[in-house]
mmCIF file of the C-alpha atoms, coordinates in Angstrom:
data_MODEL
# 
_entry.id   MODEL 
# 
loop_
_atom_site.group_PDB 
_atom_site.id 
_atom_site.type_symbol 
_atom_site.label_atom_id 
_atom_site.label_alt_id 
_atom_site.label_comp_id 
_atom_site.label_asym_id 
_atom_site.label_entity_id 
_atom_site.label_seq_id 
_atom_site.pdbx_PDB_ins_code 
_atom_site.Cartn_x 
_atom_site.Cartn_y 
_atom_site.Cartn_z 
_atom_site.occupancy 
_atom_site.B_iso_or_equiv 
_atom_site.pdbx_formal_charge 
_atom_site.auth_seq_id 
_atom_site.auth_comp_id 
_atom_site.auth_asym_id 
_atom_site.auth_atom_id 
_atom_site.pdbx_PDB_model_num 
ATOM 1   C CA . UNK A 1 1   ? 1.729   17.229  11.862  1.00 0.00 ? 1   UNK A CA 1 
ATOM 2   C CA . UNK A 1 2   ? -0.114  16.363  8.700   1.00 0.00 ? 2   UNK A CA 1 
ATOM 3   C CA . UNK A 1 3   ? 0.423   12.927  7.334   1.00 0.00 ? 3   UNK A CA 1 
ATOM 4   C CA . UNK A 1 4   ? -0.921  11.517  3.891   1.00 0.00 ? 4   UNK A CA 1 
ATOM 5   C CA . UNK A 1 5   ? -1.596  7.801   3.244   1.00 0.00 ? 5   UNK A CA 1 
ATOM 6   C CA . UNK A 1 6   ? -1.579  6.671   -0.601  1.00 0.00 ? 6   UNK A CA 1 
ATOM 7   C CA . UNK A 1 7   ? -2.036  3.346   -2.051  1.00 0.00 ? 7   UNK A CA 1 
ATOM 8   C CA . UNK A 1 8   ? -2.269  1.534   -5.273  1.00 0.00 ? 8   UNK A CA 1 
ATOM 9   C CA . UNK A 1 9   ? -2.928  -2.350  -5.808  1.00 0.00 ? 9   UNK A CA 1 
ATOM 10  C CA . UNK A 1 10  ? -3.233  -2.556  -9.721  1.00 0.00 ? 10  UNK A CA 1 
ATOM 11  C CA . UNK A 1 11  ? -1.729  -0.558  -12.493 1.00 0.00 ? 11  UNK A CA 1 
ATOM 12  C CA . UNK A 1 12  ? -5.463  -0.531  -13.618 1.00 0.00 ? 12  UNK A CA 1 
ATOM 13  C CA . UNK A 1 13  ? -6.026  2.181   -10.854 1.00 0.00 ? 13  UNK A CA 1 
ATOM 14  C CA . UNK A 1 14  ? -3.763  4.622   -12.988 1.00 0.00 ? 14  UNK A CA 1 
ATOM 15  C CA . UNK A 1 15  ? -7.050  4.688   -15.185 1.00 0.00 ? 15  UNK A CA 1 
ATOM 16  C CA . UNK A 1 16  ? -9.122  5.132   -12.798 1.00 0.00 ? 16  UNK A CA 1 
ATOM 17  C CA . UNK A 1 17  ? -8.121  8.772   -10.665 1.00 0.00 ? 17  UNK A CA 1 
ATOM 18  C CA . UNK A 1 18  ? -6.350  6.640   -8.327  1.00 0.00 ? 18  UNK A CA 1 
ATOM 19  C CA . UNK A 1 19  ? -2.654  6.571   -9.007  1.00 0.00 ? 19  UNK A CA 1 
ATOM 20  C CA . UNK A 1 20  ? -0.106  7.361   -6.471  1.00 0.00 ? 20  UNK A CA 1 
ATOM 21  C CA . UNK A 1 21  ? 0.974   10.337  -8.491  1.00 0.00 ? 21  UNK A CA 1 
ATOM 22  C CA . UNK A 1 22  ? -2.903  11.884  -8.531  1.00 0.00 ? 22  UNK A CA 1 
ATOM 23  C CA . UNK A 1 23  ? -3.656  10.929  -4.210  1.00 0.00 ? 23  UNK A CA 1 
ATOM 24  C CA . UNK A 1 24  ? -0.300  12.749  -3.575  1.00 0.00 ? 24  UNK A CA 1 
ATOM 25  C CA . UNK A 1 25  ? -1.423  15.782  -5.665  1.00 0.00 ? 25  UNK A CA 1 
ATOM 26  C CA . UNK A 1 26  ? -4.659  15.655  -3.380  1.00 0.00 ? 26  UNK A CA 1 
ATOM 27  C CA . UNK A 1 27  ? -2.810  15.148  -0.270  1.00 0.00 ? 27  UNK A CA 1 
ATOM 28  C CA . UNK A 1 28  ? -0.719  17.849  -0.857  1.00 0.00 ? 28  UNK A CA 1 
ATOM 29  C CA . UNK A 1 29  ? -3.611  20.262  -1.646  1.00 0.00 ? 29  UNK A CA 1 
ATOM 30  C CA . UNK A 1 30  ? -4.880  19.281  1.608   1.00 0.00 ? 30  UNK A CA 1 
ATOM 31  C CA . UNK A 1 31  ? -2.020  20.094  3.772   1.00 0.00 ? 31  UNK A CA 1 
ATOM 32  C CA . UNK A 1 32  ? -0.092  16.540  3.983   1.00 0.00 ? 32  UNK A CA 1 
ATOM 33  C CA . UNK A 1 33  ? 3.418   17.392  4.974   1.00 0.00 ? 33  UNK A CA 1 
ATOM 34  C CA . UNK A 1 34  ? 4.676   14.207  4.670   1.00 0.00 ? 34  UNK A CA 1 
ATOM 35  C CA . UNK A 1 35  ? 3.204   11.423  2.368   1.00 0.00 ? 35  UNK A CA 1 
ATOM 36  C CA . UNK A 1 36  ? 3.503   7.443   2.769   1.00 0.00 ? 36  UNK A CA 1 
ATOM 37  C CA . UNK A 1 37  ? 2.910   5.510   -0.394  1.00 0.00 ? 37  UNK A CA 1 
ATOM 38  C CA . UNK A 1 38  ? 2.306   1.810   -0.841  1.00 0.00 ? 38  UNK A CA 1 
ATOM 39  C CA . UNK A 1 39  ? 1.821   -0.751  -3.499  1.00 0.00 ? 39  UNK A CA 1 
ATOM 40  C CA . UNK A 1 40  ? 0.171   -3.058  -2.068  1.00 0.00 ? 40  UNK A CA 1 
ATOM 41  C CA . UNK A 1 41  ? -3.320  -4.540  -1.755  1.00 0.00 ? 41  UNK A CA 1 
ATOM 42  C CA . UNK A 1 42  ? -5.770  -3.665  0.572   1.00 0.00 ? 42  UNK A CA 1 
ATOM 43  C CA . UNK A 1 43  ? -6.644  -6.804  1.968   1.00 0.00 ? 43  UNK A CA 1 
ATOM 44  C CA . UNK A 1 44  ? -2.700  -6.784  3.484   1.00 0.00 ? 44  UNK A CA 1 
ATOM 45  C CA . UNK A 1 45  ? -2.998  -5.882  7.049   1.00 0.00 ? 45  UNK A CA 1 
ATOM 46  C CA . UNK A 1 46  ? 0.744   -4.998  7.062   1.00 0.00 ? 46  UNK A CA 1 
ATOM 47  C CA . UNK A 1 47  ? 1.537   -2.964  4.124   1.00 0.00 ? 47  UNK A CA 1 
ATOM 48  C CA . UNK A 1 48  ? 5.250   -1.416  5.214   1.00 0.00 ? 48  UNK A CA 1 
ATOM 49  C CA . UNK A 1 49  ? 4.624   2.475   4.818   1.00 0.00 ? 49  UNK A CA 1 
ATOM 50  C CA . UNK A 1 50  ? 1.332   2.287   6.125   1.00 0.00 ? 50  UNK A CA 1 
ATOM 51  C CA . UNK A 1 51  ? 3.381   0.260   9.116   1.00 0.00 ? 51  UNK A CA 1 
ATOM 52  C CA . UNK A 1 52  ? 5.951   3.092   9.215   1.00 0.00 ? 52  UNK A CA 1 
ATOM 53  C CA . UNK A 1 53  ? 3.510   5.692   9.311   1.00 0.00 ? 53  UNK A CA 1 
ATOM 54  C CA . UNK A 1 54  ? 1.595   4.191   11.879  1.00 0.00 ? 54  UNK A CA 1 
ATOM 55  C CA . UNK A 1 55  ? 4.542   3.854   14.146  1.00 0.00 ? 55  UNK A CA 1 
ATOM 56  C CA . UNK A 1 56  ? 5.938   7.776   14.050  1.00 0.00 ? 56  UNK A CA 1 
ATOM 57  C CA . UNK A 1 57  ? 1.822   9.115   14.366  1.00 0.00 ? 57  UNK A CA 1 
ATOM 58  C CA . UNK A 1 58  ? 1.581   10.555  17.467  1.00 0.00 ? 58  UNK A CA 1 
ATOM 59  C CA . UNK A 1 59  ? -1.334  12.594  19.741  1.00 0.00 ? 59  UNK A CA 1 
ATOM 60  C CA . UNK A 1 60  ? -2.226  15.593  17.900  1.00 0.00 ? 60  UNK A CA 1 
ATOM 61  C CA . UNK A 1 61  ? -1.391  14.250  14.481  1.00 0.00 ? 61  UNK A CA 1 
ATOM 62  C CA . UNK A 1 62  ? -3.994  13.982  11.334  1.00 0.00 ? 62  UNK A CA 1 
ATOM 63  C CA . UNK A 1 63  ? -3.642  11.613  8.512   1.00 0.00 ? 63  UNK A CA 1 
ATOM 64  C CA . UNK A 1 64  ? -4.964  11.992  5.473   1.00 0.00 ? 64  UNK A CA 1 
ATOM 65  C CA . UNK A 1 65  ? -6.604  9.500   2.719   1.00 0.00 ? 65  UNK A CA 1 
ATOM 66  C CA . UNK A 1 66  ? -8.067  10.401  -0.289  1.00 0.00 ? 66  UNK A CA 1 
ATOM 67  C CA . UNK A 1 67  ? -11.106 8.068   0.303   1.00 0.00 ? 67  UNK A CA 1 
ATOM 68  C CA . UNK A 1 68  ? -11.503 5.496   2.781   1.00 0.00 ? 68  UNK A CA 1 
ATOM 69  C CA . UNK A 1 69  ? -11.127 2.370   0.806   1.00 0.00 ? 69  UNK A CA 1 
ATOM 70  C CA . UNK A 1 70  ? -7.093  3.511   0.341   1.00 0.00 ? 70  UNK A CA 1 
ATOM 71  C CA . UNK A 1 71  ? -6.506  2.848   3.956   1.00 0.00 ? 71  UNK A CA 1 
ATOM 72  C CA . UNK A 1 72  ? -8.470  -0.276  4.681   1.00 0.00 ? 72  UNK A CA 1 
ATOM 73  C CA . UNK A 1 73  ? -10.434 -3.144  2.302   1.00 0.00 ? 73  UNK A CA 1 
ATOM 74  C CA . UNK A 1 74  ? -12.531 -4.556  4.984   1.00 0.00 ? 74  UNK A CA 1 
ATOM 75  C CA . UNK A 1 75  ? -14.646 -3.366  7.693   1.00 0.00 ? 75  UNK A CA 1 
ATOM 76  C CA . UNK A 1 76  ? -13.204 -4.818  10.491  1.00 0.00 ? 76  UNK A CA 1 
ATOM 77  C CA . UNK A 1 77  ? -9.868  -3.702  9.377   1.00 0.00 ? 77  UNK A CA 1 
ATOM 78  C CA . UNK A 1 78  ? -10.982 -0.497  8.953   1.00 0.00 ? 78  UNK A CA 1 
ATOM 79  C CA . UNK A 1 79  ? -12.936 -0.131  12.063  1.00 0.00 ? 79  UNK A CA 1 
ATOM 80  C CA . UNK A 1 80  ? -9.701  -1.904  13.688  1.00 0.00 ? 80  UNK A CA 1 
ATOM 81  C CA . UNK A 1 81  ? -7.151  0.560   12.610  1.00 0.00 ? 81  UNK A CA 1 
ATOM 82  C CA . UNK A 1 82  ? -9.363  3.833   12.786  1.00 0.00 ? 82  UNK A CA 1 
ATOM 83  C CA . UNK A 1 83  ? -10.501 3.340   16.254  1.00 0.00 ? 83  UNK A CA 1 
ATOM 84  C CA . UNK A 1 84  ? -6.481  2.531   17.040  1.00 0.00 ? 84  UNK A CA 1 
ATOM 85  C CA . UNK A 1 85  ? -5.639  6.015   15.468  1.00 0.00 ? 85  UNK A CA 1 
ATOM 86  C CA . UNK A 1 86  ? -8.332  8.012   17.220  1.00 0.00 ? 86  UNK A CA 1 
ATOM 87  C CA . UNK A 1 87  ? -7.497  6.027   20.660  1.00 0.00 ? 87  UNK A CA 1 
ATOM 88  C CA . UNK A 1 88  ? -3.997  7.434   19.929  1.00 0.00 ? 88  UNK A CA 1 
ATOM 89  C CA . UNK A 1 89  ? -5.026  10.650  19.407  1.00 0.00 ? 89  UNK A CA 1 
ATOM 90  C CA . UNK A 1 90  ? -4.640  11.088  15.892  1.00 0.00 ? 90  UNK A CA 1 
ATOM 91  C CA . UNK A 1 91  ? -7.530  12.286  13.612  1.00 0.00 ? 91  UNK A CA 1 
ATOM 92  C CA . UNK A 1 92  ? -8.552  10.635  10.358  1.00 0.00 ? 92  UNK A CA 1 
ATOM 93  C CA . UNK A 1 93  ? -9.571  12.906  7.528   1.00 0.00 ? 93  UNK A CA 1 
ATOM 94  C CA . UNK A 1 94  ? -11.113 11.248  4.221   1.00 0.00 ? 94  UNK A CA 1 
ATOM 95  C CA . UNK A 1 95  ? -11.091 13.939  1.628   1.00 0.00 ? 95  UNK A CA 1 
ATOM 96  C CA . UNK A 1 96  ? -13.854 12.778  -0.210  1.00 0.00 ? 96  UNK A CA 1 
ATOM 97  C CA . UNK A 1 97  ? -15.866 12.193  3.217   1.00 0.00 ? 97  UNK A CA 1 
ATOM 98  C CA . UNK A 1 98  ? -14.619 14.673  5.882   1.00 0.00 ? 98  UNK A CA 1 
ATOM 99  C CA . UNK A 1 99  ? -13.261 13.737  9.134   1.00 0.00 ? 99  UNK A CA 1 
ATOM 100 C CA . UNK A 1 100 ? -14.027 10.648  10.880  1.00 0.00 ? 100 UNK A CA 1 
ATOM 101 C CA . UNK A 1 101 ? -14.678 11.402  14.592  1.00 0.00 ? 101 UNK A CA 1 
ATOM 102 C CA . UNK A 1 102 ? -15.549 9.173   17.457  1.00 0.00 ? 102 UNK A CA 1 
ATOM 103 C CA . UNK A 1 103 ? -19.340 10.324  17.779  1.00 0.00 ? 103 UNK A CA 1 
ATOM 104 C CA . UNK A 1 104 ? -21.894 8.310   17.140  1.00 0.00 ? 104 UNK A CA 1 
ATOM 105 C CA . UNK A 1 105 ? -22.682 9.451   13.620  1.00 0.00 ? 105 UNK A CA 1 
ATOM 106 C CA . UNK A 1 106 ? -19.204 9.823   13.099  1.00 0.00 ? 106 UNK A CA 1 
ATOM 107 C CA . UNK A 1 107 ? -18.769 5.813   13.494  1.00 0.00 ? 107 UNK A CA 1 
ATOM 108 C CA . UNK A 1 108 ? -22.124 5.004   11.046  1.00 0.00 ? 108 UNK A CA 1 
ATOM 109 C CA . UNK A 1 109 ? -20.808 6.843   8.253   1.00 0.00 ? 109 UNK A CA 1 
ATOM 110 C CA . UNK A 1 110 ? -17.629 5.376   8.808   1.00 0.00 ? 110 UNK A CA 1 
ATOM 111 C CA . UNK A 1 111 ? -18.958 1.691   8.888   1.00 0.00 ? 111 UNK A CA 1 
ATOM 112 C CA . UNK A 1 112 ? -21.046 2.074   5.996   1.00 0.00 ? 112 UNK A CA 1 
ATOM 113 C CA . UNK A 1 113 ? -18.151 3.669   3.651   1.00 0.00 ? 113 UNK A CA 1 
ATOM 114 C CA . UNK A 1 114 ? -15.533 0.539   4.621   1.00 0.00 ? 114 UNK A CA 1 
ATOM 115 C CA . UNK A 1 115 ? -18.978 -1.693  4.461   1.00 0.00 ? 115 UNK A CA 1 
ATOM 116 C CA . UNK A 1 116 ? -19.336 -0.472  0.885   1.00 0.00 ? 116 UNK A CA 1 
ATOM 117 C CA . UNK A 1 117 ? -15.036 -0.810  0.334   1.00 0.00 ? 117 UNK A CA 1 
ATOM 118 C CA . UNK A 1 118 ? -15.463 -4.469  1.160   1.00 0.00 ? 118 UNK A CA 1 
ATOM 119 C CA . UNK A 1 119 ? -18.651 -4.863  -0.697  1.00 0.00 ? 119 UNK A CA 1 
ATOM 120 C CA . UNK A 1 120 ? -16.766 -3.616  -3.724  1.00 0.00 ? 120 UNK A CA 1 
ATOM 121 C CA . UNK A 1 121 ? -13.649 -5.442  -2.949  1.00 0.00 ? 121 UNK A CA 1 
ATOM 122 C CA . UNK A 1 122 ? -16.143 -8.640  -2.658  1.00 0.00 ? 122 UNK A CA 1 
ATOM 123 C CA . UNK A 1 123 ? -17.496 -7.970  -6.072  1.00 0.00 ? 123 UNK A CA 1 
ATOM 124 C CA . UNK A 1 124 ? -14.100 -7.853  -7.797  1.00 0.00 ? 124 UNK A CA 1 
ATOM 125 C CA . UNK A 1 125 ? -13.011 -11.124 -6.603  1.00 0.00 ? 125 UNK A CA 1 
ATOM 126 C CA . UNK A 1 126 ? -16.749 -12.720 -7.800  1.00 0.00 ? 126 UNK A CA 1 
ATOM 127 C CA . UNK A 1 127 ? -15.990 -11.034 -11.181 1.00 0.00 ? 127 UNK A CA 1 
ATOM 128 C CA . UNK A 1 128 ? -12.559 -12.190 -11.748 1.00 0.00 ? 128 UNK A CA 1 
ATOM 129 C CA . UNK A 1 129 ? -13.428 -15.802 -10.506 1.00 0.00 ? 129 UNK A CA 1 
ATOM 130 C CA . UNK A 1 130 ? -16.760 -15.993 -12.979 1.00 0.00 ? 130 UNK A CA 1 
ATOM 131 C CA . UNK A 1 131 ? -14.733 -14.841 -15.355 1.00 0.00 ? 131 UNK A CA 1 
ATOM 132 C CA . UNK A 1 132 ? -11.794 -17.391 -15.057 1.00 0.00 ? 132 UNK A CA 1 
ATOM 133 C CA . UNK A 1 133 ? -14.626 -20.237 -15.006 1.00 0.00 ? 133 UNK A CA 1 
ATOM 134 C CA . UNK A 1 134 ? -15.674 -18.937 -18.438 1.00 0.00 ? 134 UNK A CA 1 
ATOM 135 C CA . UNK A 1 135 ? -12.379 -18.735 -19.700 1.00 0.00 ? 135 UNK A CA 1 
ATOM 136 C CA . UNK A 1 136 ? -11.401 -22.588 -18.878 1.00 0.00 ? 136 UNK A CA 1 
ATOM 137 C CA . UNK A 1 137 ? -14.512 -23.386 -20.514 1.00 0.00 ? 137 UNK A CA 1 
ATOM 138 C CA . UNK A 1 138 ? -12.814 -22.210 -23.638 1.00 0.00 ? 138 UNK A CA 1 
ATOM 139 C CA . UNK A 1 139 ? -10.781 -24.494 -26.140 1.00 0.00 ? 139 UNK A CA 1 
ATOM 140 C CA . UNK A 1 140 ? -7.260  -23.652 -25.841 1.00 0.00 ? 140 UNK A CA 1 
ATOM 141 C CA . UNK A 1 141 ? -7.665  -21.860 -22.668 1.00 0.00 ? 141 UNK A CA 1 
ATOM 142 C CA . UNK A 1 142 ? -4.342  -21.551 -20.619 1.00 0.00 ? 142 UNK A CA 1 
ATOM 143 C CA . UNK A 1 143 ? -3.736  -19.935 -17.203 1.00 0.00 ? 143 UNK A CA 1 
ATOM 144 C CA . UNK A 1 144 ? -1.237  -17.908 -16.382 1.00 0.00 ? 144 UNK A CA 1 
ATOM 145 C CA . UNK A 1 145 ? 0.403   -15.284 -18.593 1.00 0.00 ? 145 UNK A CA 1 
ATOM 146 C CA . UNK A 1 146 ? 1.409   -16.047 -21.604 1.00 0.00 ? 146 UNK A CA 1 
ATOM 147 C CA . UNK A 1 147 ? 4.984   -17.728 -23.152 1.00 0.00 ? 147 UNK A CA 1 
ATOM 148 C CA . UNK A 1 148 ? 7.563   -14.921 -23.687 1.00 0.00 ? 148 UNK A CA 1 
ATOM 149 C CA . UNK A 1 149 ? 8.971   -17.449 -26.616 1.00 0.00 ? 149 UNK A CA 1 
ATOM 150 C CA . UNK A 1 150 ? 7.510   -19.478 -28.735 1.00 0.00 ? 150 UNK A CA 1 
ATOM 151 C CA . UNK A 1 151 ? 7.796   -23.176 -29.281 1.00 0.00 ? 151 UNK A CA 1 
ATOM 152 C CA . UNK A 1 152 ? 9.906   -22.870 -32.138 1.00 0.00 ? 152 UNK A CA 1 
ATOM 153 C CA . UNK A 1 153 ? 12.248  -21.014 -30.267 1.00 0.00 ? 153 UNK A CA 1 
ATOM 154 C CA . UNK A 1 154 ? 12.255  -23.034 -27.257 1.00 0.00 ? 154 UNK A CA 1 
ATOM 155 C CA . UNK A 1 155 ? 13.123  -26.187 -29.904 1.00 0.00 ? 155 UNK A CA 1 
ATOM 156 C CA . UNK A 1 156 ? 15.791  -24.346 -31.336 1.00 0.00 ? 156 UNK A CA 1 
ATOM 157 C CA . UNK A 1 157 ? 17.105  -23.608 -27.752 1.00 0.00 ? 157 UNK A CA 1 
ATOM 158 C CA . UNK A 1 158 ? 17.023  -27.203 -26.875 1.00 0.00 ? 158 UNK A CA 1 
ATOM 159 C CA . UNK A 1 159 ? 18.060  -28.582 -29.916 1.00 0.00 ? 159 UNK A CA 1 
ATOM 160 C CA . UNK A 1 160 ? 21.365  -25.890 -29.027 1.00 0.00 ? 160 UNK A CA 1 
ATOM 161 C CA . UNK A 1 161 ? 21.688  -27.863 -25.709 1.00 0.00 ? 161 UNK A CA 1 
ATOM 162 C CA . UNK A 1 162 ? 22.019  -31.147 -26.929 1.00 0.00 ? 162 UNK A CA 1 
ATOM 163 C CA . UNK A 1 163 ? 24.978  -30.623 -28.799 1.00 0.00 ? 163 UNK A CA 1 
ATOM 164 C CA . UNK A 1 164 ? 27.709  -29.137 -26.819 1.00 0.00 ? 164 UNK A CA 1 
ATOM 165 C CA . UNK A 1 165 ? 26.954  -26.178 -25.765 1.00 0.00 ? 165 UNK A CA 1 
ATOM 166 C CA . UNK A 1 166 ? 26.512  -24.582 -22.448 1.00 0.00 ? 166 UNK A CA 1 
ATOM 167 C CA . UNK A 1 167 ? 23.308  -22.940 -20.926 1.00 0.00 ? 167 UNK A CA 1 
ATOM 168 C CA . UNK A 1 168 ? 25.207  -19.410 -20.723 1.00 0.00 ? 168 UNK A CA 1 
ATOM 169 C CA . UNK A 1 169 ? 26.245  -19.647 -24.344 1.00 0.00 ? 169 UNK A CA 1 
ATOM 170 C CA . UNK A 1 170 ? 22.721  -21.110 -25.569 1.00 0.00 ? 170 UNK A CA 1 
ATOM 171 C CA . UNK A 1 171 ? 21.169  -17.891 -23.519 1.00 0.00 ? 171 UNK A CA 1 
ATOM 172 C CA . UNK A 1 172 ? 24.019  -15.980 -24.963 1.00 0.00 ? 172 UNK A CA 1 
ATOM 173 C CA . UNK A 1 173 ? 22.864  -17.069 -28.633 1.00 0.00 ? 173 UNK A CA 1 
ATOM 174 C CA . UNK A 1 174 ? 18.808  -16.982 -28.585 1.00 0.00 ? 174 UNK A CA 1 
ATOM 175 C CA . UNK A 1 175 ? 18.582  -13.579 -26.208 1.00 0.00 ? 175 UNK A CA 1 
ATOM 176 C CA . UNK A 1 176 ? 16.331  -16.552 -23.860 1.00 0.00 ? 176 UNK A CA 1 
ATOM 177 C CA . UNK A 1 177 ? 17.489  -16.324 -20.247 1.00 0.00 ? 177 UNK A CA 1 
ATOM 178 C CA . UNK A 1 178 ? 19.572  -19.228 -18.593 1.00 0.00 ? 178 UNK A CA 1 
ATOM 179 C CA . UNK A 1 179 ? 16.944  -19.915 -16.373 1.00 0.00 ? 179 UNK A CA 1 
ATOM 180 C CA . UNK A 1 180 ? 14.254  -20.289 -18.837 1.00 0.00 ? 180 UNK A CA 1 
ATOM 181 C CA . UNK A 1 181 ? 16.387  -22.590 -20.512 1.00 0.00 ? 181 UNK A CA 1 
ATOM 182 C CA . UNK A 1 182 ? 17.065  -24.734 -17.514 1.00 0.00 ? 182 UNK A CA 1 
ATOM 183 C CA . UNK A 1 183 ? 13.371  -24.829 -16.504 1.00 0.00 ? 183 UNK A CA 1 
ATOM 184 C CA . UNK A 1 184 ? 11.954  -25.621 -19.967 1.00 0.00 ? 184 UNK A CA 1 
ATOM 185 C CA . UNK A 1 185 ? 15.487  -28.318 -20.257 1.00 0.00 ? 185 UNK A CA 1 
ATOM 186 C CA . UNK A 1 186 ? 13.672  -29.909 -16.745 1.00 0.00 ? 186 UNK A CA 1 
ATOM 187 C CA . UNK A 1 187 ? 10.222  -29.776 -18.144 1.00 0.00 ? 187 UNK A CA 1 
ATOM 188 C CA . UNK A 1 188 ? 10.925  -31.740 -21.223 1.00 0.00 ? 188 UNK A CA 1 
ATOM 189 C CA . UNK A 1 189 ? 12.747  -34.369 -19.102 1.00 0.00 ? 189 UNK A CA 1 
ATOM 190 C CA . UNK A 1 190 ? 9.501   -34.729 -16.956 1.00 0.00 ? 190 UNK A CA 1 
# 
């Protein structure tokens, strides 16, 4: 049987030609009877369809990736969970490479593609940190995403609290969520 293997990590890969919706049109062109998607990042060993499929593969079968870098992030983990797939019996097919067999030349191309999927993976995490030290440098920089509410509302909300009304009925009255309330309540007592 024909598997397919798609994967998504950021809603940025939408953009990009990689969304789950465009691998599965690929995978289906290329004969995948049944498709496994996951959400996940690459780096994740254990990603649970990619476990599922794993676990009903079986001598015989092929799964199919639209590149290489959907499957694994790394090289080891690549080389790890190919060579466990072709040791089962199963054969790997990368549509933008061809399939990966157990020859010699067959194992350089593959270790030079995932080489290249980690390189890249490597230069996305040195981006986003150099860019995170630039942004601290900034006046007025804060991390994390930013307040749903602003700080009038949150004083409004408070003010609410200290007379005698509940957290349900505060929430009820400024559309800001119970919790929110009780967490911003705890940081002002801090």
């Amino acid at each position: 049987m024909i598997y397919g293997y798609a994967r998504v990590s950021t809603k940025g890969q939408a953009k990009d030609g990689n969304s789950l919706e465009a691998q599965e049109a690929e995978l289906k062109k290329a004969g995948a009877e049944k498709i496994y998607t996951d959400a996940y990042t690459g780096t994740q060993t254990h990603r649970p369809e990619l476990d599922k499929l794993i676990g009903v593969l079986q001598d015989g079968d092929t799964i199919v990736v639209t590149k290489l870098d959907r499957i694994a992030r790394s090289l080891r983990q690549g080389i790890d969970l190919i060579d466990s797939l072709v040791e089962k019996g199963v054969a790997v097919n990368v549509l933008n490479m061809g399939k990966i067999d157990d020859t010699p030349t067959g194992k350089l191309i593959r270790n030079v593609m995932l080489s290249f999927a980690e390189f890249e993976r490597d230069m996305i995490m040195q981006r986003t940190a150099e860019g995170k030290a630039i942004a601290k440098q900034q006046p007025g920089y804060k991390e994390g995403r930013k307040e749903k509410y602003s700080k009038a509302q949150i004083d409004h909300a408070m003010r609410l609290l200290e007379g005698s009304n509940s957290y349900r009925q505060v929430a009820e009255m400024t559309g800001i969520s119970k919790s929110t309330l009780i967490r911003k309540k705890k940081g002002l007592a801090v």
